[in-house]
XYZ file of C-alpha atoms in Angstrom:
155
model
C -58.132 -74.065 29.518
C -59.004 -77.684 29.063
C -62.155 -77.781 27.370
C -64.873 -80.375 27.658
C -67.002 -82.767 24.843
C -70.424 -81.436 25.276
C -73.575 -83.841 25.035
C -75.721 -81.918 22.759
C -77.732 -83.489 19.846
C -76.490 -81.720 17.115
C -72.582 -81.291 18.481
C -72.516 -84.542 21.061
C -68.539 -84.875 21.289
C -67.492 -81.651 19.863
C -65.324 -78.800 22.136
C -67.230 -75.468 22.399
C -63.921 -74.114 20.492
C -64.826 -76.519 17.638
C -68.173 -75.201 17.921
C -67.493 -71.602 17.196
C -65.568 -72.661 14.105
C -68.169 -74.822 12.586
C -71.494 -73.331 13.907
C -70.884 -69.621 15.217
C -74.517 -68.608 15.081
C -75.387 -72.209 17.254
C -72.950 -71.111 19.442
C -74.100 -67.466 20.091
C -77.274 -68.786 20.016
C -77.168 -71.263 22.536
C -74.762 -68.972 24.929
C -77.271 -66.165 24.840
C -80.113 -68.745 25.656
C -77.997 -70.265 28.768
C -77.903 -73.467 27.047
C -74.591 -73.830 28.789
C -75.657 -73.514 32.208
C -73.693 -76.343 34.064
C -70.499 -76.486 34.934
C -67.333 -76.720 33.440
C -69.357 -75.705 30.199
C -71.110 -72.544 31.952
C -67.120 -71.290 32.618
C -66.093 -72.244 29.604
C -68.818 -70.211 27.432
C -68.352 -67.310 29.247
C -64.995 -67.577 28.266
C -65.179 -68.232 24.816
C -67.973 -65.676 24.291
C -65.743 -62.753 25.962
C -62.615 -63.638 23.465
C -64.718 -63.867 20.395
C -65.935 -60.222 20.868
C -62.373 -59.551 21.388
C -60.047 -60.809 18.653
C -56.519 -59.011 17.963
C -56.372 -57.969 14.454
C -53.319 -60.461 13.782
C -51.128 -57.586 11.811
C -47.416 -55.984 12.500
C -48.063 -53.016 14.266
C -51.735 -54.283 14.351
C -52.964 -50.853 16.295
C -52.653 -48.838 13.057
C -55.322 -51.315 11.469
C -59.152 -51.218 12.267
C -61.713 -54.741 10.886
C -64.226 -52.464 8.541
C -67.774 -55.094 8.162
C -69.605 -54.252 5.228
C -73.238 -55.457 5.229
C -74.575 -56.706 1.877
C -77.053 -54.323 0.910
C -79.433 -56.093 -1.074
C -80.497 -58.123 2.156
C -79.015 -55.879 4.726
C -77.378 -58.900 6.373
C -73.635 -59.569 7.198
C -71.664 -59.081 3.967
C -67.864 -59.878 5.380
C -64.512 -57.873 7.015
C -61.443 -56.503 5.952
C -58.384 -55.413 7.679
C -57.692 -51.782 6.823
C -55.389 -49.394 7.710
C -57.010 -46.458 9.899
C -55.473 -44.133 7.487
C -58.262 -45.686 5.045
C -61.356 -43.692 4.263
C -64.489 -45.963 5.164
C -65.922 -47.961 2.097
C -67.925 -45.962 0.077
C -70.600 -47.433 -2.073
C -73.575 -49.500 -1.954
C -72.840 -51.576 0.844
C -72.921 -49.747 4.139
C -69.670 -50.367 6.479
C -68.909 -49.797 9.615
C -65.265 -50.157 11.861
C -64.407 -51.635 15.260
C -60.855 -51.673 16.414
C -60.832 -55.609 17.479
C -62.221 -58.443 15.566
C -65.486 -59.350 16.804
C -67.499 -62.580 15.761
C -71.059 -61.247 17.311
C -71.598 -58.540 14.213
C -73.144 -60.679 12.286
C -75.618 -61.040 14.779
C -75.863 -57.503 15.869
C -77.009 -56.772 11.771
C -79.755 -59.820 11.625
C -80.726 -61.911 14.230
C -80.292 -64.922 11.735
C -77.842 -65.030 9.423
C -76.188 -68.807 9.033
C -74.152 -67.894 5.546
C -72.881 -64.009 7.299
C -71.747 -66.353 10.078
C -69.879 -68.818 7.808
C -68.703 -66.271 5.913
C -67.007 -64.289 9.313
C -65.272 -67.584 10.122
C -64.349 -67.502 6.607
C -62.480 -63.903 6.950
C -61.298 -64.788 10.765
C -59.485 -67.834 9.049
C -57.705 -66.354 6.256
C -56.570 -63.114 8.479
C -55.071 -65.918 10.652
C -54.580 -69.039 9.677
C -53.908 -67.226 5.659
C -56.540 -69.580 3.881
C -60.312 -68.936 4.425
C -60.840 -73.177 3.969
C -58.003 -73.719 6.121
C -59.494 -76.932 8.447
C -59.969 -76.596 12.144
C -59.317 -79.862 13.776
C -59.814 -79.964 17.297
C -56.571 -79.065 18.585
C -56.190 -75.885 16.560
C -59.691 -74.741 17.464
C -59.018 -75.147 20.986
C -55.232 -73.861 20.524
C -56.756 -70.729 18.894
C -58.775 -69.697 22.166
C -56.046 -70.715 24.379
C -53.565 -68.279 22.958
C -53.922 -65.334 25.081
C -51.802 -63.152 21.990
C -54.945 -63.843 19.905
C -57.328 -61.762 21.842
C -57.279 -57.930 23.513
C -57.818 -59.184 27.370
């Protein structure tokens, strides 16, 4: 997909792909508010949103892994993921957990409607799982590469 500079205050000349990667919670935010209700960006949302509920965990023989979110308990908000094998008993401790079988950027959300450092902190994991650095800059072209790559998500 081609994506499109949107004219928004805060990201005027950003892609919606560069968007996810360097305000998730703007992003959910402003898809679940039909901010994005022209077209191309109305298409292009929709398609975003859909793949970042559905990432591949990016491992060999990636359907014997699960992504296991622990929320930090001390604020009950978005704490961060881990890759684990399904073998793996569920974290045990202080910090409740829970599994999903795809990675999927909307937990944070799901756990507190507003949570800017859980949502940082989920890029955070999503780049080091791929990308193997958690700082790891997203240009342009590898934000929007990242969505285009039809391997990256379960479709």
């Amino acid at each position: 997909m081609v994506f499109t500079a949107v004219n928004l205050k805060k990201h005027s000349g950003k892609t919606l792909p560069q968007i996810v990667f360097s305000d998730l919670d703007y992003f959910i935010w402003a898809y679940e508010d039909n901010v994005f209700k022209n077209p191309p960006l109305k298409q292009e949302a929709q398609y975003i949103f859909k793949r970042i509920k559905n990432i591949k965990i990016p491992k060999q023989n990636s359907e014997e892994y699960e992504v296991e979110y622990l929320i930090h308990a001390p604020t009950g908000k978005f704490g961060y993921f881990e890759l684990v094998l399904k073998t793996t008993p569920l974290h045990r401790g202080g910090s409740p957990a829970f599994r999903t079988e795809n990675i999927d950027l909307t937990v944070a959300r799901s756990i507190a409607a507003y949570d800017k450092s859980g949502y940082r902190t989920m890029i955070e994991c999503l780049k080091k799982y791929y990308f193997g650095d958690s700082s790891h800059k997203m240009v342009k072209k590898r934000c929007e590469d990242f969505f285009n790559k039809d391997s990256n998500f379960v479709l």
